[in-house]
Coordinates of C-alpha atoms in Angstrom, one line a residue:
M1 CA -36.2 -30.1 14.9
L2 CA -38.4 -32.8 12.9
T3 CA -35.6 -35.2 14.9
E4 CA -36.6 -33.9 17.9
Q5 CA -40.9 -34.7 17.7
K6 CA -40.6 -38.4 17.0
R7 CA -43.3 -39.0 20.3
W8 CA -45.3 -36.8 18.0
F9 CA -45.6 -39.9 15.3
Y10 CA -44.2 -42.9 17.3
V11 CA -47.4 -42.4 19.9
A12 CA -49.7 -39.3 19.1
L13 CA -50.3 -40.9 15.1
P14 CA -51.6 -44.8 16.5
V15 CA -53.9 -43.4 19.7
F16 CA -55.3 -40.7 17.7
F17 CA -56.4 -43.6 15.0
F18 CA -57.0 -46.1 18.1
W19 CA -59.8 -43.5 19.4
F20 CA -60.5 -42.4 15.7
F21 CA -62.1 -45.8 14.8
G22 CA -62.7 -46.9 18.0
Q23 CA -65.4 -44.3 18.9
I24 CA -66.9 -45.2 15.4
D25 CA -67.4 -48.8 16.7
K26 CA -68.9 -47.5 20.2
L27 CA -71.3 -45.2 18.7
S28 CA -72.6 -46.7 16.1
I29 CA -75.7 -47.8 17.4
S30 CA -76.8 -44.2 17.7
I31 CA -77.1 -43.8 13.9
I32 CA -77.9 -47.8 13.6
Q33 CA -80.9 -47.7 16.0
T34 CA -82.5 -44.8 13.5
D35 CA -82.2 -47.5 10.6
P36 CA -86.0 -49.1 10.0
Q37 CA -84.2 -52.3 8.6
F38 CA -81.7 -53.2 11.6
L39 CA -85.2 -52.2 14.0
Q40 CA -87.3 -54.7 12.5
D41 CA -84.5 -57.5 12.3
L42 CA -83.5 -57.4 15.5
G43 CA -87.8 -57.4 16.9
L44 CA -87.0 -53.7 18.2
T45 CA -90.9 -52.7 16.6
G46 CA -92.7 -53.4 20.0
P47 CA -94.3 -51.0 22.6
N48 CA -91.5 -50.9 24.6
K49 CA -88.1 -50.7 21.7
N50 CA -87.1 -47.5 23.0
A51 CA -86.0 -49.4 25.5
L52 CA -85.0 -52.0 24.8
V53 CA -82.3 -50.0 22.2
G54 CA -80.9 -48.4 25.7
L55 CA -80.6 -51.2 26.8
L56 CA -77.6 -52.2 24.0
T57 CA -76.1 -48.9 25.0
L58 CA -76.3 -50.1 29.2
I59 CA -74.9 -53.2 28.7
F60 CA -72.3 -52.2 26.6
T61 CA -70.8 -49.6 29.1
I62 CA -71.4 -52.0 32.5
A63 CA -68.9 -54.3 30.4
Y64 CA -66.7 -51.5 29.2
S65 CA -66.7 -49.2 32.8
V66 CA -66.1 -52.6 34.5
S67 CA -63.6 -53.2 32.5
N68 CA -61.3 -50.0 33.0
I69 CA -60.9 -51.2 36.4
F70 CA -59.4 -54.8 35.3
W71 CA -57.5 -53.2 32.1
G72 CA -55.9 -50.6 34.0
V73 CA -54.2 -53.1 36.7
I74 CA -53.2 -55.3 32.9
I75 CA -51.8 -52.1 31.6
D76 CA -49.1 -51.5 34.3
K77 CA -48.1 -55.3 34.4
L78 CA -48.2 -55.6 30.7
G79 CA -47.5 -52.3 29.3
A80 CA -49.2 -49.9 27.4
R81 CA -48.8 -51.4 24.0
K82 CA -49.4 -55.2 24.1
T83 CA -52.6 -54.5 26.0
A84 CA -53.6 -51.9 22.8
I85 CA -53.2 -55.2 20.5
I86 CA -54.5 -57.3 22.7
G87 CA -57.9 -55.2 23.1
L88 CA -57.9 -54.6 19.1
S89 CA -57.9 -58.1 18.5
V90 CA -61.0 -58.5 20.6
W91 CA -63.4 -55.8 19.4
T92 CA -62.0 -56.4 15.7
V93 CA -64.0 -60.1 16.0
T94 CA -66.9 -58.8 18.1
M95 CA -67.7 -56.3 15.4
V96 CA -67.6 -58.8 12.4
A97 CA -70.1 -60.8 14.8
G98 CA -72.3 -57.8 15.1
G99 CA -72.9 -57.6 11.1
M100 CA -73.6 -61.4 10.9
A101 CA -76.2 -60.9 14.7
Q102 CA -79.5 -61.8 13.7
S103 CA -81.2 -61.8 16.6
Y104 CA -81.5 -59.3 19.4
E105 CA -79.5 -61.6 21.8
M106 CA -76.6 -62.2 19.4
F107 CA -76.4 -58.6 19.1
M108 CA -76.2 -57.4 22.6
L109 CA -73.8 -60.4 23.5
S110 CA -71.7 -59.0 20.5
R111 CA -72.1 -55.8 22.3
I112 CA -70.9 -56.9 25.8
I113 CA -68.1 -58.5 24.2
L114 CA -67.3 -55.3 22.5
G115 CA -67.8 -53.2 25.8
L116 CA -64.3 -55.8 27.2
G117 CA -62.5 -55.1 24.2
E118 CA -62.9 -51.3 24.5
G119 CA -62.8 -51.1 28.2
M120 CA -58.5 -50.6 28.0
M121 CA -59.1 -47.0 25.5
I122 CA -58.4 -44.8 28.7
P123 CA -56.1 -46.9 30.7
V124 CA -54.0 -46.9 27.8
S125 CA -54.6 -43.4 26.4
A126 CA -53.8 -42.2 29.8
K127 CA -50.5 -45.0 30.2
F128 CA -48.8 -43.6 27.1
I129 CA -49.4 -39.6 27.6
S130 CA -47.5 -40.2 31.0
N131 CA -44.6 -42.3 29.9
W132 CA -44.0 -40.2 27.3
F133 CA -44.3 -36.6 27.2
N134 CA -43.4 -34.0 29.8
S135 CA -45.5 -32.6 32.0
R136 CA -45.5 -28.8 30.4
E137 CA -47.5 -30.9 26.8
I138 CA -49.6 -32.6 28.6
G139 CA -52.7 -30.4 27.5
R140 CA -51.2 -30.7 24.0
A141 CA -51.1 -34.7 23.9
Q142 CA -54.3 -35.4 25.4
A143 CA -56.0 -33.3 22.9
S144 CA -53.8 -34.8 19.9
W145 CA -55.6 -37.9 20.4
I146 CA -58.9 -36.8 22.3
I147 CA -59.1 -35.0 18.8
G148 CA -58.8 -38.3 17.4
N149 CA -62.5 -39.1 20.0
Y150 CA -64.7 -36.7 18.7
L151 CA -63.2 -36.0 14.9
G152 CA -64.0 -40.3 14.2
P153 CA -68.3 -40.2 14.8
A154 CA -68.1 -36.7 12.7
I155 CA -67.2 -37.7 10.2
G156 CA -68.3 -41.7 11.2
A157 CA -71.6 -40.4 10.9
L158 CA -71.6 -39.1 7.2
I159 CA -70.0 -43.3 6.8
L160 CA -72.8 -44.9 8.3
T161 CA -75.2 -43.0 6.8
Y162 CA -74.2 -44.2 3.2
L163 CA -73.2 -47.8 4.8
I164 CA -76.7 -48.3 5.8
T165 CA -78.6 -46.1 2.7
T166 CA -76.2 -47.6 0.1
Y167 CA -76.1 -51.5 1.0
S168 CA -76.7 -52.3 4.8
W169 CA -76.4 -52.0 8.0
H170 CA -73.9 -55.3 8.0
V171 CA -72.1 -54.0 5.9
S172 CA -71.2 -51.2 8.4
F173 CA -70.2 -53.3 10.7
Y174 CA -67.7 -55.4 8.5
V175 CA -66.2 -52.1 7.2
L176 CA -65.6 -50.7 10.4
A177 CA -63.5 -54.0 11.5
S178 CA -61.5 -53.9 8.6
F179 CA -60.9 -50.4 9.8
T180 CA -59.0 -51.8 13.2
L181 CA -57.6 -54.6 11.3
F182 CA -55.9 -52.9 8.4
I183 CA -54.8 -49.7 10.5
S184 CA -55.2 -49.7 14.3
L185 CA -54.0 -52.7 14.8
P186 CA -50.7 -52.4 12.4
L187 CA -50.0 -48.9 13.8
F188 CA -49.2 -50.2 17.0
M189 CA -47.5 -53.2 16.1
F190 CA -44.9 -51.3 14.1
L191 CA -44.7 -48.1 15.5
A192 CA -45.9 -47.9 19.4
R193 CA -43.0 -48.9 22.4
N194 CA -44.9 -48.6 25.9
T195 CA -41.6 -45.8 26.4
P196 CA -39.3 -43.7 24.4
E197 CA -36.8 -45.4 26.1
E198 CA -37.8 -48.8 24.9
H199 CA -37.9 -47.5 21.1
P200 CA -34.3 -47.6 19.1
G201 CA -36.5 -43.7 16.7
V202 CA -36.2 -41.8 19.9
S203 CA -32.7 -39.5 20.3
Q204 CA -31.1 -38.8 23.6
K205 CA -31.7 -35.4 23.1
E206 CA -35.7 -35.6 22.7
L207 CA -35.7 -38.4 25.5
A208 CA -33.6 -36.0 28.1
H209 CA -36.8 -33.0 26.6
I210 CA -39.2 -35.5 28.0
R211 CA -37.9 -35.9 31.6
L212 CA -37.3 -33.2 31.7
A213 CA -39.4 -32.2 34.4
E214 CA -39.7 -35.5 36.3
T215 CA -38.2 -33.9 39.2
T216 CA -40.3 -30.9 39.5
A217 CA -43.6 -31.4 38.2
R218 CA -45.8 -33.1 41.1
T219 CA -46.7 -31.3 44.0
S220 CA -46.3 -32.9 47.1
E221 CA -50.1 -33.4 47.4
E222 CA -50.0 -34.5 43.8
K223 CA -47.7 -37.8 45.2
K224 CA -49.9 -39.1 48.0
S225 CA -52.2 -42.2 46.5
F226 CA -54.8 -40.4 43.8
L227 CA -57.4 -42.6 46.2
T228 CA -56.8 -40.4 49.0
N229 CA -57.2 -37.0 47.7
Y230 CA -60.7 -36.5 47.9
R231 CA -60.1 -33.5 44.6
Y232 CA -59.9 -36.8 42.4
W233 CA -62.8 -37.5 43.5
I234 CA -64.8 -34.9 43.3
V235 CA -63.3 -35.2 39.9
F236 CA -65.4 -38.9 39.6
F237 CA -68.4 -37.5 40.5
G238 CA -68.8 -34.6 38.2
N239 CA -67.5 -37.4 35.6
L240 CA -70.7 -39.7 36.2
M241 CA -72.6 -36.4 35.3
S242 CA -70.7 -35.3 31.8
S243 CA -71.1 -39.2 31.1
F244 CA -74.9 -39.3 32.0
I245 CA -75.1 -36.4 29.7
F246 CA -72.6 -37.2 26.6
F247 CA -73.9 -40.8 26.0
G248 CA -77.4 -39.5 26.7
I249 CA -77.6 -37.0 24.2
S250 CA -74.8 -38.9 21.8
I251 CA -76.7 -42.3 21.3
W252 CA -80.4 -40.7 21.5
L253 CA -79.7 -37.0 19.7
P254 CA -80.2 -39.0 16.3
T255 CA -83.3 -40.7 17.1
Y256 CA -84.5 -36.9 18.4
L257 CA -83.7 -35.4 14.6
V258 CA -85.4 -38.1 12.9
E259 CA -88.8 -38.9 15.1
A260 CA -89.2 -35.9 16.6
K261 CA -87.7 -33.3 14.7
H262 CA -88.8 -35.1 11.0
F263 CA -85.6 -34.5 9.9
S264 CA -84.1 -36.2 6.6
R265 CA -81.7 -39.1 7.4
E266 CA -78.8 -36.8 5.2
A267 CA -79.7 -33.7 7.4
M268 CA -80.1 -35.8 10.5
A269 CA -76.3 -36.9 9.6
G270 CA -75.2 -33.7 8.7
I271 CA -76.4 -32.2 12.8
T272 CA -75.2 -34.8 14.3
S273 CA -71.6 -34.7 12.7
L274 CA -71.3 -31.3 13.5
S275 CA -72.1 -31.9 16.8
W276 CA -69.3 -34.1 17.0
M277 CA -67.5 -31.0 15.6
F278 CA -68.4 -28.7 18.5
A279 CA -67.2 -31.1 21.2
L280 CA -63.5 -31.0 19.2
C281 CA -63.7 -27.8 19.3
F282 CA -64.3 -27.6 22.6
V283 CA -61.7 -30.3 23.1
I284 CA -59.2 -27.6 21.2
L285 CA -60.5 -25.3 23.5
G286 CA -59.8 -26.5 26.4
G287 CA -56.5 -28.3 25.4
F288 CA -54.9 -25.3 24.8
L289 CA -56.8 -22.8 28.0
A290 CA -55.7 -25.8 30.4
D291 CA -52.1 -25.3 29.3
K292 CA -52.4 -21.4 29.8
K293 CA -54.1 -21.0 32.4
K294 CA -53.7 -23.8 34.1
R295 CA -57.6 -23.9 35.7
P296 CA -58.6 -26.9 35.0
G297 CA -61.7 -26.6 37.7
L298 CA -62.0 -23.6 36.5
L299 CA -62.9 -24.2 33.0
A300 CA -65.0 -27.4 34.4
S301 CA -67.1 -25.6 36.0
I302 CA -67.5 -23.1 32.6
W303 CA -68.2 -26.1 30.6
F304 CA -71.2 -27.5 32.8
I305 CA -72.9 -23.5 32.6
L306 CA -72.5 -23.6 29.4
C307 CA -74.5 -27.0 29.6
V308 CA -77.2 -25.7 31.3
L309 CA -77.6 -23.3 28.9
F310 CA -78.1 -24.6 25.9
L311 CA -79.4 -28.2 27.1
T312 CA -82.6 -24.6 27.9
S313 CA -82.9 -23.5 24.9
A314 CA -83.5 -27.4 23.5
Y315 CA -85.8 -27.7 25.7
F316 CA -87.6 -24.2 24.7
A317 CA -86.8 -24.1 20.9
T318 CA -89.5 -24.1 19.0
N319 CA -88.2 -24.1 16.1
P320 CA -86.0 -27.8 14.8
L321 CA -82.7 -26.3 13.5
I322 CA -82.3 -24.3 16.9
A323 CA -83.3 -27.3 19.0
G324 CA -81.1 -29.9 17.8
V325 CA -78.0 -27.3 17.1
S326 CA -78.7 -26.2 21.1
L327 CA -78.2 -30.0 21.5
G328 CA -75.1 -30.3 20.0
I329 CA -73.2 -27.6 21.5
A330 CA -74.2 -29.2 25.1
M331 CA -73.0 -31.9 24.1
G332 CA -69.9 -30.9 23.1
T333 CA -69.5 -29.2 26.0
Q334 CA -69.1 -33.1 27.2
G335 CA -66.9 -33.3 25.1
G336 CA -64.3 -31.0 26.1
M337 CA -65.1 -32.5 29.6
F338 CA -63.7 -36.0 29.0
H339 CA -60.5 -33.7 27.8
L340 CA -60.5 -32.4 31.3
V341 CA -60.8 -35.1 33.2
N342 CA -58.1 -36.9 31.4
L343 CA -55.7 -33.7 32.4
F344 CA -57.0 -34.4 36.0
V345 CA -56.0 -38.1 36.0
V346 CA -52.4 -37.5 35.4
K347 CA -52.5 -34.6 37.3
Y348 CA -53.4 -36.6 40.9
S349 CA -51.5 -40.5 39.8
T350 CA -47.9 -41.1 38.8
K351 CA -46.5 -43.2 35.7
E352 CA -47.0 -45.8 38.2
T353 CA -50.1 -45.4 39.2
A354 CA -52.1 -43.7 35.9
G355 CA -53.3 -47.3 34.9
K356 CA -55.2 -48.3 37.9
A357 CA -56.1 -44.1 38.2
A358 CA -57.7 -43.5 34.1
G359 CA -59.4 -47.1 34.5
I360 CA -61.3 -46.4 38.0
M361 CA -62.3 -43.2 36.2
G362 CA -63.3 -45.4 33.8
F363 CA -66.2 -46.8 35.8
T364 CA -67.8 -43.4 35.4
N365 CA -69.0 -43.9 31.9
I366 CA -71.5 -46.7 33.6
L367 CA -73.6 -43.6 34.4
G368 CA -73.5 -42.8 30.4
G369 CA -75.1 -46.6 29.7
F370 CA -77.8 -46.2 32.5
S371 CA -78.7 -42.6 30.9
S372 CA -79.1 -44.5 27.5
Y373 CA -81.5 -46.6 29.2
I374 CA -83.3 -44.4 31.0
M375 CA -84.3 -41.9 28.5
G376 CA -85.3 -44.8 26.3
W377 CA -88.0 -45.4 29.3
M378 CA -89.0 -42.5 29.5
R379 CA -89.6 -42.3 25.9
D380 CA -91.5 -45.2 26.2
M381 CA -93.6 -44.2 29.3
S382 CA -94.1 -41.1 27.6
G383 CA -95.5 -41.8 24.5
G384 CA -91.9 -40.8 22.7
D385 CA -91.8 -37.2 23.9
F386 CA -88.3 -36.1 24.3
T387 CA -88.5 -33.4 26.8
P388 CA -89.0 -35.2 30.1
T389 CA -85.0 -36.7 29.2
I390 CA -83.9 -32.8 28.4
M391 CA -85.0 -31.2 32.0
L392 CA -83.3 -34.4 33.3
L393 CA -80.0 -33.6 31.8
I394 CA -80.6 -29.9 32.7
V395 CA -80.9 -30.7 36.1
T396 CA -77.5 -33.3 35.9
A397 CA -75.8 -30.6 34.0
A398 CA -76.7 -28.8 37.5
L399 CA -75.0 -30.9 39.8
G400 CA -71.7 -31.3 37.1
F401 CA -71.5 -27.3 38.2
I402 CA -72.0 -27.6 41.6
A403 CA -69.0 -30.3 42.7
Y404 CA -66.6 -28.9 40.6
A405 CA -67.4 -25.4 41.9
T406 CA -66.4 -26.9 44.9
T407 CA -62.6 -27.3 43.7
L408 CA -61.8 -23.3 42.9
K409 CA -61.1 -22.2 46.0
K410 CA -58.0 -24.5 46.7
E411 CA -57.5 -24.2 42.7
S412 CA -57.1 -20.7 42.7
E413 CA -54.5 -21.3 46.3
E414 CA -52.7 -22.9 44.0
I415 CA -51.6 -20.4 41.2
R416 CA -51.3 -17.3 44.0
S417 CA -48.6 -20.0 45.7
F418 CA -47.1 -20.8 41.7
H419 CA -46.4 -17.1 41.3
A420 CA -45.9 -15.9 44.5

C-alpha cells in the first residue's frame, strides 16, 4: 500500500512545508509589530502609527494579489515545480533584506518584493493538487497543505516571540529565511515533479489510481470556462469578504491582546497560537465534511454564521480572555473558508486552467490588505479603540453569508441529481 501512496510524500510534503514556512514569513509582521524596538527603529511612534503599520500589510497584499494573476499564467507555462523554486528564491532574499532594514521605506520595499514572490503560493498548490490527485480525494489533498497554512503561524507565533524577546526582531527574519533556504527549496528541487507521469518513483498502479475518475469527474457545467460560471464569481465575492476578516483579525489580534486587553507578550503569543489552531480545526473538519457531504456551499454559509456569532461575542464580552478567544475562533472560521474556496477553484476549473482560476481567486487577498490599513486608520481616529473595527468585521461576515446562501438551492439540486 505504501508504494501506491507516494504522491503524499512527493507532493503533499513539499507543499505542506511550502505553506508552513511561507505563512510564518507572510504573517510575522503581526507579532513583530508588537515589539517596541521594531516600532522605534522604523519610526512608527507618531499619532498615525497604526495606519502606517496597517499600510505595511496593505502594500504586501497588493503585490501578493496582483502577482497571483501573472503567476497563474506563468505556472501554466513553466509548470508548478519551476515556479515554486523561483518564488522561494525571491522570498528568501527579501526576508534577509527585511531583517537588514534600517528605515520604514526600506522595510516596506522588502514587503512589496516578498508579496511578489509569495503570490505564486495559491496557484502552485492548486496546480499540484489538480495534477497529482483524483477528484475523490481532492478534499483530503487540499487539507494536507492547508494544514501547513495554519500550523505554521500557530508554531511561528511562539518561535517569533522567543526570538524577538531573546535576540531581536532582525534575527527573527534571518532565521525565517534559513528555513526557506534549507528546507522548502530542497524539497521542491529533489522530491517534486510537475506531474506523476514525470516522476520515476510513481508506479503505474498509482498513476492509474490518480487518473481513475478523470473522464467522469466533471459535469457539463464544470467543463465550461470558469470565467462564465456565475458561482465562481459568487465564491470570488465571498472570498473578498473572508480575506477582509481573516487578514484584519490575524494582523491586529496580537496588538489587540497587548494594547486593548493588556495581556503579557507570552500570553499574547499563546492566544495567537491558539487562534491559528482554531483555524486548523476548521480546515480538518471542513475537509472531512466536504468530501463526505459534498456541500461546500452549505459549509461556507455555516462558517460565516459562526463568524458573525463569535465576532458579536467579542464585541459584547467584558472578560478579556473571552473577547480574545472569541476573536480567535472567528478568525478560525475564515481559515476553514480558505480551504473551501480552494475546493471551489478545483471544481470550477480544468487541469489546464487551474493555475489561472487560482490566480484570479488569489487576487481577493487584496481586500485583506485594505482591512489591515482601514482597521489601523479607524484605531487612530478613535484613539486606539478596537470597537468600531469589530463592528465592521461583523457587517463583512454577514455579507459573506448572504453571498453563499444564494448558491444553496443549486447545490442542493446537484446533490439530488447525483443520487437519483
